[in-house]
GROMACS .gro file of C-alpha atoms in nm:
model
  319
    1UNK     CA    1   8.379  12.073  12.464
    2UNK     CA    2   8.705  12.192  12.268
    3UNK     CA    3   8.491  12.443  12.106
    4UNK     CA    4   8.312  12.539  12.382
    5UNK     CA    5   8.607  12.638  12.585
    6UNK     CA    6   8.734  12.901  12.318
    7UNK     CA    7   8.414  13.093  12.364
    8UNK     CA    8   8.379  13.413  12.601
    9UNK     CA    9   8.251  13.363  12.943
   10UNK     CA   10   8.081  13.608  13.183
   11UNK     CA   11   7.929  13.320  13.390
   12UNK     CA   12   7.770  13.366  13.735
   13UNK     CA   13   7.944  13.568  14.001
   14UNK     CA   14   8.049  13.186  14.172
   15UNK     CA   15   8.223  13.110  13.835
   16UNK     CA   16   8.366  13.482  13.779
   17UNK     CA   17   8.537  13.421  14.107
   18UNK     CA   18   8.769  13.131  13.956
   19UNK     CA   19   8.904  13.353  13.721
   20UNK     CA   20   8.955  13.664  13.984
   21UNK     CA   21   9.105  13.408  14.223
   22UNK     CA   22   9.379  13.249  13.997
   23UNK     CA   23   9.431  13.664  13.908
   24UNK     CA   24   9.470  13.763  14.241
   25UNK     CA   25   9.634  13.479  14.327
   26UNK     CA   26   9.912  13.522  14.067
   27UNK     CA   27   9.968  13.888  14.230
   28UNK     CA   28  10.006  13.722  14.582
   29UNK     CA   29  10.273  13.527  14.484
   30UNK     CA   30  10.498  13.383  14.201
   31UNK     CA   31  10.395  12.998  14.071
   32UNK     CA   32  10.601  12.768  14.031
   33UNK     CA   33  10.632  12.692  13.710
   34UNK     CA   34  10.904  12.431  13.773
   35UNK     CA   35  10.639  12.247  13.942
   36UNK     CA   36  10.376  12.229  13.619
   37UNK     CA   37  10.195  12.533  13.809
   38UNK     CA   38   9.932  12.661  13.566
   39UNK     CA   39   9.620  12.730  13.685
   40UNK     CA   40   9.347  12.659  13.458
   41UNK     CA   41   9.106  12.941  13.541
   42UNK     CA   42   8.842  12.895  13.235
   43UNK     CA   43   8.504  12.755  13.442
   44UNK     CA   44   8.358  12.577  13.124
   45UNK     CA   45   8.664  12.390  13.057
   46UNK     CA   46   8.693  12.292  13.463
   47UNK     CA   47   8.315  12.241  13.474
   48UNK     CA   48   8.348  11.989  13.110
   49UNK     CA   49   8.639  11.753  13.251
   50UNK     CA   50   8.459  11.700  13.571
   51UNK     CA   51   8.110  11.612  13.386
   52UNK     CA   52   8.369  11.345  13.158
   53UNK     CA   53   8.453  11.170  13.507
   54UNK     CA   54   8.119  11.092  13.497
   55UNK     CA   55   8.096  11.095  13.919
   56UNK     CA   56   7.873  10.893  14.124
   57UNK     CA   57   7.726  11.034  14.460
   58UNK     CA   58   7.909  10.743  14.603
   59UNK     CA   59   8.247  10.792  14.432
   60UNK     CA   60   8.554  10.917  14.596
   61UNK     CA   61   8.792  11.099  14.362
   62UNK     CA   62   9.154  11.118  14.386
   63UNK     CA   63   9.291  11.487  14.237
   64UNK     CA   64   9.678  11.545  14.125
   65UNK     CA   65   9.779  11.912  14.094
   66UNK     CA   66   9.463  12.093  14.258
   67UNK     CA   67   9.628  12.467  14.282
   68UNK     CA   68   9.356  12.667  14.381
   69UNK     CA   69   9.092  12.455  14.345
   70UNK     CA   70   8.855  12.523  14.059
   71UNK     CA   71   8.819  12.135  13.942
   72UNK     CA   72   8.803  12.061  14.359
   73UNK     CA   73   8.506  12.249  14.452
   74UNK     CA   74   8.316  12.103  14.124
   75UNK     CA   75   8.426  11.731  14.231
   76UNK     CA   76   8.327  11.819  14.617
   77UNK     CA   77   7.958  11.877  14.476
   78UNK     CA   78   7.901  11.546  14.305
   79UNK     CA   79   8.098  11.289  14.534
   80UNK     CA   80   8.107  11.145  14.913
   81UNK     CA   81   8.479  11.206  14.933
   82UNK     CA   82   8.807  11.360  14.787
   83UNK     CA   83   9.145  11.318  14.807
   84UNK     CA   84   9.379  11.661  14.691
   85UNK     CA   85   9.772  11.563  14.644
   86UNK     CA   86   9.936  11.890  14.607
   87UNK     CA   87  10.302  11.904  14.653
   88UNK     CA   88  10.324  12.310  14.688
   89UNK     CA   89  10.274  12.417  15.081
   90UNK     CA   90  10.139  12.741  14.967
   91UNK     CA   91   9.847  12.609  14.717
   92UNK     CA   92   9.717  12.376  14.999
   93UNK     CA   93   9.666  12.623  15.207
   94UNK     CA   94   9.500  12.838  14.922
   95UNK     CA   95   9.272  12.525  14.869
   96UNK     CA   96   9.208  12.498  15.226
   97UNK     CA   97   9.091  12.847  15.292
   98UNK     CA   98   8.885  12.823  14.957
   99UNK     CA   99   8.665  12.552  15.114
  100UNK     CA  100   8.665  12.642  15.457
  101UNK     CA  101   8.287  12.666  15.592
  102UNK     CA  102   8.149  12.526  15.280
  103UNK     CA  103   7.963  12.178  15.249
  104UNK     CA  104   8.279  12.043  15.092
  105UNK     CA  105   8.500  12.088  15.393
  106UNK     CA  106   8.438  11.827  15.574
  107UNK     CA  107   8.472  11.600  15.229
  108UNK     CA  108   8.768  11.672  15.171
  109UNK     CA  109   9.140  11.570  15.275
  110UNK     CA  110   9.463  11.723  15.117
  111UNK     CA  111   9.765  11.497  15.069
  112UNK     CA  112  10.079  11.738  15.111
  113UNK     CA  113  10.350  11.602  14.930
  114UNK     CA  114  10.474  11.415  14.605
  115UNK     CA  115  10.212  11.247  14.429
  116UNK     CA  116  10.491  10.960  14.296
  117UNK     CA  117  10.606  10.931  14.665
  118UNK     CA  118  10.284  10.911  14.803
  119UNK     CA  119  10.091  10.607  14.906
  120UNK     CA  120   9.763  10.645  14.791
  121UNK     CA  121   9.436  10.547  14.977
  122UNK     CA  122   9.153  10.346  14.776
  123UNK     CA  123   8.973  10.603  14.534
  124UNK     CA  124   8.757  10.516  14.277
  125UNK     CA  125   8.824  10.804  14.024
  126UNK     CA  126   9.108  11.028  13.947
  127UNK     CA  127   9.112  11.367  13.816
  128UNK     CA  128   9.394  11.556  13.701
  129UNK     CA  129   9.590  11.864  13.593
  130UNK     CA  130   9.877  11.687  13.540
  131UNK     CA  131  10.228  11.848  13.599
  132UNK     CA  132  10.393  11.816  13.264
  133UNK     CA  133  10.690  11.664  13.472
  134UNK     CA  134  10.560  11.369  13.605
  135UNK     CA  135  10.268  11.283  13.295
  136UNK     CA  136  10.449  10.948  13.239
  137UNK     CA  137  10.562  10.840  13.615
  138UNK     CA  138  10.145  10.927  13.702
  139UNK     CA  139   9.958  10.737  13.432
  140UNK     CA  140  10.236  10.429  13.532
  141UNK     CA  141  10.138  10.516  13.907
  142UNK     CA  142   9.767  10.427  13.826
  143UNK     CA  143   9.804  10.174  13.610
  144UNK     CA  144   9.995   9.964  13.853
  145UNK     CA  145   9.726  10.067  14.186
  146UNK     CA  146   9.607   9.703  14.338
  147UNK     CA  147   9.261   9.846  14.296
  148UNK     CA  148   9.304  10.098  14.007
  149UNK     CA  149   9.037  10.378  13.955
  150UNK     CA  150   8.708  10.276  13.757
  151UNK     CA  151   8.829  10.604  13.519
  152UNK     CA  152   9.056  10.885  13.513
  153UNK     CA  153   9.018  11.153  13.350
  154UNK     CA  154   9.372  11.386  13.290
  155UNK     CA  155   9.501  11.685  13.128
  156UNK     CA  156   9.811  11.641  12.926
  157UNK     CA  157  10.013  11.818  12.725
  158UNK     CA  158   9.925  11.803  12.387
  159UNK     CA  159  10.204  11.608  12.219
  160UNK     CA  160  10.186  11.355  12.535
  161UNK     CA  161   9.805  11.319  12.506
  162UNK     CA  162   9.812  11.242  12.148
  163UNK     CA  163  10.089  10.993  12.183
  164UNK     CA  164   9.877  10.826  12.496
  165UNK     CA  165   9.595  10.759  12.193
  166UNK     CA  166   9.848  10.693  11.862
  167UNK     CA  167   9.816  10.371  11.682
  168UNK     CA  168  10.050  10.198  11.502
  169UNK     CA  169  10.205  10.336  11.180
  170UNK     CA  170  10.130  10.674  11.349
  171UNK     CA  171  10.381  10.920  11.363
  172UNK     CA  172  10.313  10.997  11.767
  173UNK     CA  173  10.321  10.615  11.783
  174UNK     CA  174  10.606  10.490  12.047
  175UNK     CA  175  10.664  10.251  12.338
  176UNK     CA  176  10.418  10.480  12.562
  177UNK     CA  177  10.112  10.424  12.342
  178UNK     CA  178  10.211  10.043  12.298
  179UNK     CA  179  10.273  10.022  12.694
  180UNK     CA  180   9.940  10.205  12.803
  181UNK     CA  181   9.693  10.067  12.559
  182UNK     CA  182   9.767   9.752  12.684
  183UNK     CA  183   9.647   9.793  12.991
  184UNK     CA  184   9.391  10.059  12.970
  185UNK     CA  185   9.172  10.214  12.720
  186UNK     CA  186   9.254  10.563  12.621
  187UNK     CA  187   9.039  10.833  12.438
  188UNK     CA  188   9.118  11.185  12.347
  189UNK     CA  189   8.811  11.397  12.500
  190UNK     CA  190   8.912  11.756  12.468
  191UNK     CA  191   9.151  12.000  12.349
  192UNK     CA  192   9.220  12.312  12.640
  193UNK     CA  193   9.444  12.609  12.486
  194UNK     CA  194   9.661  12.793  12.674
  195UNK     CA  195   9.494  13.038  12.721
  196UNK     CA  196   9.258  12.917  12.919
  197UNK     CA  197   9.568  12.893  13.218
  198UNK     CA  198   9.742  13.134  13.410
  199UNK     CA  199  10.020  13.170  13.354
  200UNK     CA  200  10.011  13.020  12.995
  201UNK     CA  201  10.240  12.732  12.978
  202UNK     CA  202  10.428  12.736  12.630
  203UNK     CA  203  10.259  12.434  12.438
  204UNK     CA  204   9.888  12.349  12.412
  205UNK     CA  205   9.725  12.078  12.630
  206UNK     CA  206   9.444  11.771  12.629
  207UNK     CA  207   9.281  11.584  12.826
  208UNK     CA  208   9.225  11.219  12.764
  209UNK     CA  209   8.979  10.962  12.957
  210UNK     CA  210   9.189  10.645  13.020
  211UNK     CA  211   8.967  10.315  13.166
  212UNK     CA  212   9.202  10.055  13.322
  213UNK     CA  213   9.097   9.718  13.202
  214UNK     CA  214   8.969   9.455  13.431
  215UNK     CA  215   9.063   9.177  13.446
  216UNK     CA  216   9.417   9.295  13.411
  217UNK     CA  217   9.575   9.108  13.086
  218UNK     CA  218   9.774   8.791  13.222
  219UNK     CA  219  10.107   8.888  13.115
  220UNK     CA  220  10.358   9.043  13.359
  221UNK     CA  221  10.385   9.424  13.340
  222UNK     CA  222  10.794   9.409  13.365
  223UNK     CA  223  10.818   9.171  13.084
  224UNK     CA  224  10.594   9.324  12.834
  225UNK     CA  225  10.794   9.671  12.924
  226UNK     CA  226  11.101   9.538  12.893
  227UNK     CA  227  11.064   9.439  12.554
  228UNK     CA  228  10.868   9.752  12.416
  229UNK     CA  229  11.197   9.908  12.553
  230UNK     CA  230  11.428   9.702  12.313
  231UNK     CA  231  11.225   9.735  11.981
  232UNK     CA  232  11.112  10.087  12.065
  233UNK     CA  233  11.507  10.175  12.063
  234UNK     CA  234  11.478  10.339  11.720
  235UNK     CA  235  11.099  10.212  11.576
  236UNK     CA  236  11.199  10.284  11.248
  237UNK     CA  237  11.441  10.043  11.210
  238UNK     CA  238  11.424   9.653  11.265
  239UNK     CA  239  11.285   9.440  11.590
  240UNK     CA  240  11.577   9.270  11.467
  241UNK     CA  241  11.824   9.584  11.505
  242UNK     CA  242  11.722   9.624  11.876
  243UNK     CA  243  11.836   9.309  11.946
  244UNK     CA  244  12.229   9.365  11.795
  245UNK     CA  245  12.299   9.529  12.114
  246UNK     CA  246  12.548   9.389  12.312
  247UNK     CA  247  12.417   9.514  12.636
  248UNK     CA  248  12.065   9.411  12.521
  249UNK     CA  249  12.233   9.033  12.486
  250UNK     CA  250  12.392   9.084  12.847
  251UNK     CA  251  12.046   9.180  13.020
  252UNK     CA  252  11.923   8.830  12.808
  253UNK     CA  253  12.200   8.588  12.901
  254UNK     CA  254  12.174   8.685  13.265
  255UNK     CA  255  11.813   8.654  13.266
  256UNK     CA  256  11.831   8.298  13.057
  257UNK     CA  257  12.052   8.221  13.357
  258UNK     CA  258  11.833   8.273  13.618
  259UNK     CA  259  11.567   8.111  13.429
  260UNK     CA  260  11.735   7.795  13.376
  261UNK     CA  261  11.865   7.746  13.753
  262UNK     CA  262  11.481   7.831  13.902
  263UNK     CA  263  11.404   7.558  13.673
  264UNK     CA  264  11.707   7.300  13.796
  265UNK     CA  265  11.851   7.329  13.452
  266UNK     CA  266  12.232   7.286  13.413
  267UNK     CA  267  12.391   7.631  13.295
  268UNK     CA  268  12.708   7.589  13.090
  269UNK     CA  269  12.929   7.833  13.183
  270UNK     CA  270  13.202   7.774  12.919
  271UNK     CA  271  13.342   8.053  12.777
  272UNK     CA  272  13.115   8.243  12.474
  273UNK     CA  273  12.922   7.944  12.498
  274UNK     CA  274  12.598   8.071  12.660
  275UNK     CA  275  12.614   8.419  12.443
  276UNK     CA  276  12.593   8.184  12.147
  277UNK     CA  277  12.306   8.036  12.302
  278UNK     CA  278  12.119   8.314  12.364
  279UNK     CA  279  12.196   8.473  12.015
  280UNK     CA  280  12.095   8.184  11.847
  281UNK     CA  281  11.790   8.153  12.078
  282UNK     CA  282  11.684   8.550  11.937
  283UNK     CA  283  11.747   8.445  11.571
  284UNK     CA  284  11.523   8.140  11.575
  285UNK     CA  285  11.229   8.331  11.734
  286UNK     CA  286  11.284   8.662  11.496
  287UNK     CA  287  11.297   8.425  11.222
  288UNK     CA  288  10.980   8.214  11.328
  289UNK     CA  289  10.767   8.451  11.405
  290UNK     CA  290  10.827   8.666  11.121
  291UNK     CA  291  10.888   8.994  11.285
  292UNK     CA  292  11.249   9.039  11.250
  293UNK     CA  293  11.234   9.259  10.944
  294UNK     CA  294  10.895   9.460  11.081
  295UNK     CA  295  10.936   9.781  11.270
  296UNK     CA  296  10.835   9.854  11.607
  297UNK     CA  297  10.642  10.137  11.460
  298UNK     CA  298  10.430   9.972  11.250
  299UNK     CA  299  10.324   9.647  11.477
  300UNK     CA  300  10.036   9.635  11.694
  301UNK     CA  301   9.955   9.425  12.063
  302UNK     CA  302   9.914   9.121  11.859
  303UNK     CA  303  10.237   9.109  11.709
  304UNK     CA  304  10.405   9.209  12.032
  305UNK     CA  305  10.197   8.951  12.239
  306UNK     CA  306  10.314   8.686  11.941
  307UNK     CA  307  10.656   8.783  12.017
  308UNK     CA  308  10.665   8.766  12.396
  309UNK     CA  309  10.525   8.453  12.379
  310UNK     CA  310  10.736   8.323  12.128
  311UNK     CA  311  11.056   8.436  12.352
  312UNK     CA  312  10.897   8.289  12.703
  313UNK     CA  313  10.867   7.949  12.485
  314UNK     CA  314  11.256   7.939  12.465
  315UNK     CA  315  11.323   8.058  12.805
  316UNK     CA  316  11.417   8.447  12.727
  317UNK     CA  317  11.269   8.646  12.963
  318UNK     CA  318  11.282   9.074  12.950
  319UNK     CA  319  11.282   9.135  13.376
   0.00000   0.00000   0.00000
């Protein structure tokens, strides 16, 4: 599909009218680039990430970021229902008028406001042109749903997409792609170059299909974040480095705290003497499990897993 979208299009006078839209649009008024507003007006590159959703006539599809429309009125064709969250006043009611009196009216119900802000009804698929602003914040947003999406399919930019899919002892490979990929299963689908958006943005873009796993892995999202954020500090250096940190030892005392009185445990509160504990708690569980000396960068879900485990056995918790 990468290919496909670099060739020249004349299309059908339906599809010719994407591209004249997002023109004439652009000459109505000024987008807001601030907001991630870039159109994508190339039909073969809207038409190929709604085929990757893979949509059932059942499905109802949840879309971040529609502008004007062009991946709306291709979803609206395929599904029972859609959901639009667009935070710009004046690109809902673009959307609006563009499906006013068409089939896919009655489908379809725009969500003004901030997707991150916004409780979400049930969907079953989402579908997105991300804003480059909130990439992270969104593929957190749907990760964490009670009833997450069977698929989502979402344009990135590049550099974002590619770290979504790295794997250890790549160079893209940080906290993100440790954090996602335990959760979901991401591929890289397509690459979309900007020129196929008006205006251009300045980088190039992806899109990536990302399938939530289910049954959720029985860990607790807060504590397996919380300790990709310690060894991710600097993931060339030590696991052991990240945990030198004296504020990294505060957030760990105070937890080991807690932990000990929900468990009736006596917490000695002499002076130093629970730091100690905790430091000495860190050093036997670096040593033990051998992954003091590795780097962040270079582990994979196992050795994290072995980790967090190790740390929950001794009563450090990360949240």
């Amino acid at each position: 599909m990468g290919k496909a979208a670099k060739r020249s299009y004349t299309g059908t006078p339906s599809t010719n009218k994407q591209v004249d839209a997002a023109k004439h649009l652009g000459s109505v008024f000024k987008f807001n680039t601030d907001l991630g507003q870039h159109i994508l007006k190339n039909p073969l590159v809207a038409q190929g990430i709604v085929d990757k959703a893979q949509l059932r006539p059942s499905d109802t599809v949840l879309e971040v970021g529609p502008g004007t429309g062009n991946l709306t009125v291709r979803i609206l064709e395929q599904v029972r229902k859609a959901y639009a969250v667009e935070m710009d006043p004046r690109m809902a009611a673009e959307l609006t008028k563009r499906v006013r009196g068409t089939d896919g009216e009655r489908k379809l119900e725009i969500l003004l406001g901030d997707f991150i802000k916004t409780d979400l009804p049930y969907f079953d698929v989402c579908i997105s042109n991300t804003p480059y602003q909130i990439s992270s914040p969104l593929v957190f947003k749907l990760i964490n749903q009670p009833r997450p999406p069977r698929v989502a399919v979402l344009m990135f930019q590049r550099e974002f997409a590619m770290r979504l899919v790295a794997r250890p002892g790549d160079a893209l490979y940080c906290r993100l792609s440790a954090n996602v990929q335990m959760w979901a299963n991401v591929v890289h689908i397509m690459k979309v170059s900007k020129n196929n958006f008006r205006p251009p943005p300045q980088v190039e873009s992806s899109v990536v299909r990302l399938e939530i796993k289910n049954p959720r892995p029985p860990i607790e999202f807060n504590e397996w974040d919380g300790l990709l954020r310690i060894v991710f500090v600097r993931k060339n250096k030590t696991i052991a480095a990240g945990f030198k940190s004296s504020s990294v030892i505060d957030i760990l005392e105070k937890n080991y705290k807690t932990f000990l009185a929900m468990n009736d445990e006596m917490v000695d509160d002499t002076k130093g003497s629970m730091t100690q504990t905790v430091k000495s708690k860190i050093e036997t569980v670096l040593q033990e499990t051998g992954l003091g000396e590795k780097r962040a960068g270079k582990c994979d879900q196992t050795d994290f897993l072995k980790l967090l485990y190790a740390f929950h056995q001794v009563g450090i918790h990360f949240s």
